[in-house]
């Protein structure tokens, strides 16, 4: 047998991933996606999705500290489009132990730092760091 095939395992002998391996991989993917979402939430306008820059940094909502805006026009437009009501909810956060694993991407809750996602059962997943 030549050296290139000496260390390979035949397909019939490959080990199937364990339930723990599969669960860990799923958690890792969820965590990686969450980190990407947080990065976008910190670096892009909450209303128009325009990326901020060092020359023109995004302004942060003074109440919730989660929404970010490239200019006053976007801040006002988002406030009228629903951020006003979302932002009110940050003053008194609900207490819940319920957690859904599958987020509902249709909802527009800020991804960071307080609301993680809105979920299919209309319960917001709340978390603080």
Short mmCIF file of C-alpha atoms in Angstrom, two decimals:
data_model
loop_
_atom_site.label_atom_id
_atom_site.label_comp_id
_atom_site.label_asym_id
_atom_site.label_seq_id
_atom_site.Cartn_x
_atom_site.Cartn_y
_atom_site.Cartn_z
CA UNK A 1 0.00 0.00 0.00
CA UNK A 2 1.44 3.41 -0.88
CA UNK A 3 1.89 6.13 1.78
CA UNK A 4 -0.97 8.35 0.59
CA UNK A 5 -3.58 5.69 1.40
CA UNK A 6 -1.98 4.24 4.54
CA UNK A 7 -3.76 6.60 6.96
CA UNK A 8 -7.18 6.75 5.35
CA UNK A 9 -10.16 4.93 6.83
CA UNK A 10 -12.49 3.11 4.46
CA UNK A 11 -15.92 4.74 4.20
CA UNK A 12 -17.56 1.64 5.67
CA UNK A 13 -15.50 2.05 8.87
CA UNK A 14 -16.03 5.81 9.40
CA UNK A 15 -17.51 6.64 12.78
CA UNK A 16 -20.97 8.24 12.79
CA UNK A 17 -21.13 11.49 14.77
CA UNK A 18 -22.64 11.06 18.22
CA UNK A 19 -25.75 12.86 19.42
CA UNK A 20 -23.46 15.04 21.55
CA UNK A 21 -21.32 15.90 18.52
CA UNK A 22 -24.40 16.85 16.51
CA UNK A 23 -25.82 18.92 19.38
CA UNK A 24 -22.51 20.69 19.89
CA UNK A 25 -22.27 21.47 16.18
CA UNK A 26 -25.80 22.91 16.17
CA UNK A 27 -25.03 25.07 19.21
CA UNK A 28 -21.80 26.26 17.59
CA UNK A 29 -23.69 27.24 14.40
CA UNK A 30 -26.34 29.09 16.43
CA UNK A 31 -23.62 30.88 18.41
CA UNK A 32 -21.70 31.83 15.24
CA UNK A 33 -24.88 33.17 13.62
CA UNK A 34 -25.69 35.15 16.77
CA UNK A 35 -22.23 36.72 16.75
CA UNK A 36 -22.67 37.70 13.09
CA UNK A 37 -26.09 39.22 13.84
CA UNK A 38 -24.64 41.19 16.76
CA UNK A 39 -21.83 42.48 14.56
CA UNK A 40 -24.30 43.65 11.91
CA UNK A 41 -26.55 45.22 14.58
CA UNK A 42 -23.60 47.19 15.94
CA UNK A 43 -22.22 48.30 12.57
CA UNK A 44 -25.35 48.93 10.45
CA UNK A 45 -28.20 51.43 10.68
CA UNK A 46 -31.26 49.87 12.32
CA UNK A 47 -33.53 51.54 9.75
CA UNK A 48 -31.80 51.59 6.34
CA UNK A 49 -29.10 48.95 7.03
CA UNK A 50 -26.35 51.32 5.84
CA UNK A 51 -22.95 50.49 7.31
CA UNK A 52 -21.41 53.03 9.69
CA UNK A 53 -17.79 54.14 9.35
CA UNK A 54 -15.05 55.75 11.42
CA UNK A 55 -15.63 59.02 9.56
CA UNK A 56 -19.36 58.87 10.23
CA UNK A 57 -20.11 56.59 13.20
CA UNK A 58 -23.65 55.44 13.94
CA UNK A 59 -25.64 57.19 16.67
CA UNK A 60 -27.18 55.00 19.38
CA UNK A 61 -30.75 55.29 20.67
CA UNK A 62 -30.41 57.04 24.03
CA UNK A 63 -33.19 54.97 25.64
CA UNK A 64 -32.64 51.33 24.65
CA UNK A 65 -28.97 51.61 23.60
CA UNK A 66 -29.63 48.88 21.03
CA UNK A 67 -30.86 50.66 17.90
CA UNK A 68 -28.25 52.51 15.83
CA UNK A 69 -28.79 55.13 13.15
CA UNK A 70 -26.71 56.71 10.39
CA UNK A 71 -28.55 60.05 10.68
CA UNK A 72 -31.46 61.88 12.28
CA UNK A 73 -33.74 61.14 9.31
CA UNK A 74 -33.35 57.37 9.79
CA UNK A 75 -33.85 57.72 13.54
CA UNK A 76 -37.09 59.65 13.06
CA UNK A 77 -38.33 57.28 10.33
CA UNK A 78 -37.63 54.20 12.48
CA UNK A 79 -39.28 55.84 15.48
CA UNK A 80 -42.45 56.33 13.40
CA UNK A 81 -42.15 52.83 11.88
CA UNK A 82 -42.33 51.11 15.26
CA UNK A 83 -39.18 51.69 17.27
CA UNK A 84 -41.13 54.05 19.53
CA UNK A 85 -43.30 51.15 20.73
CA UNK A 86 -40.41 48.65 20.83
CA UNK A 87 -38.31 51.08 22.82
CA UNK A 88 -41.05 51.54 25.46
CA UNK A 89 -40.80 47.83 26.20
CA UNK A 90 -37.18 48.19 27.27
CA UNK A 91 -38.18 50.17 30.37
CA UNK A 92 -39.94 47.15 31.92
CA UNK A 93 -38.64 43.89 30.49
CA UNK A 94 -40.82 40.79 30.88
CA UNK A 95 -39.64 37.89 33.01
CA UNK A 96 -39.95 34.52 31.31
CA UNK A 97 -38.28 31.15 31.30
CA UNK A 98 -39.78 30.19 27.93
CA UNK A 99 -37.30 29.83 25.10
CA UNK A 100 -37.82 28.88 21.48
CA UNK A 101 -34.84 27.71 19.45
CA UNK A 102 -36.11 28.90 16.08
CA UNK A 103 -36.16 32.71 15.68
CA UNK A 104 -38.81 34.48 13.63
CA UNK A 105 -36.83 36.65 11.16
CA UNK A 106 -39.93 38.69 10.30
CA UNK A 107 -39.78 40.62 13.59
CA UNK A 108 -37.64 43.76 13.94
CA UNK A 109 -36.38 43.61 17.51
CA UNK A 110 -32.85 44.91 18.00
CA UNK A 111 -30.44 42.00 18.14
CA UNK A 112 -28.16 43.51 20.74
CA UNK A 113 -27.86 43.87 23.67
CA UNK A 114 -31.31 43.19 25.08
CA UNK A 115 -33.63 41.45 22.62
CA UNK A 116 -32.14 38.44 20.89
CA UNK A 117 -34.98 37.48 18.57
CA UNK A 118 -38.72 37.48 18.22
CA UNK A 119 -40.09 33.97 18.05
CA UNK A 120 -42.86 32.21 16.20
CA UNK A 121 -45.07 32.10 19.31
CA UNK A 122 -44.85 35.93 19.58
CA UNK A 123 -42.71 35.76 22.70
CA UNK A 124 -39.56 37.88 22.60
CA UNK A 125 -36.49 36.16 23.93
CA UNK A 126 -34.95 38.55 26.44
CA UNK A 127 -31.38 38.32 27.60
CA UNK A 128 -28.89 40.63 29.24
CA UNK A 129 -25.17 40.26 29.56
#
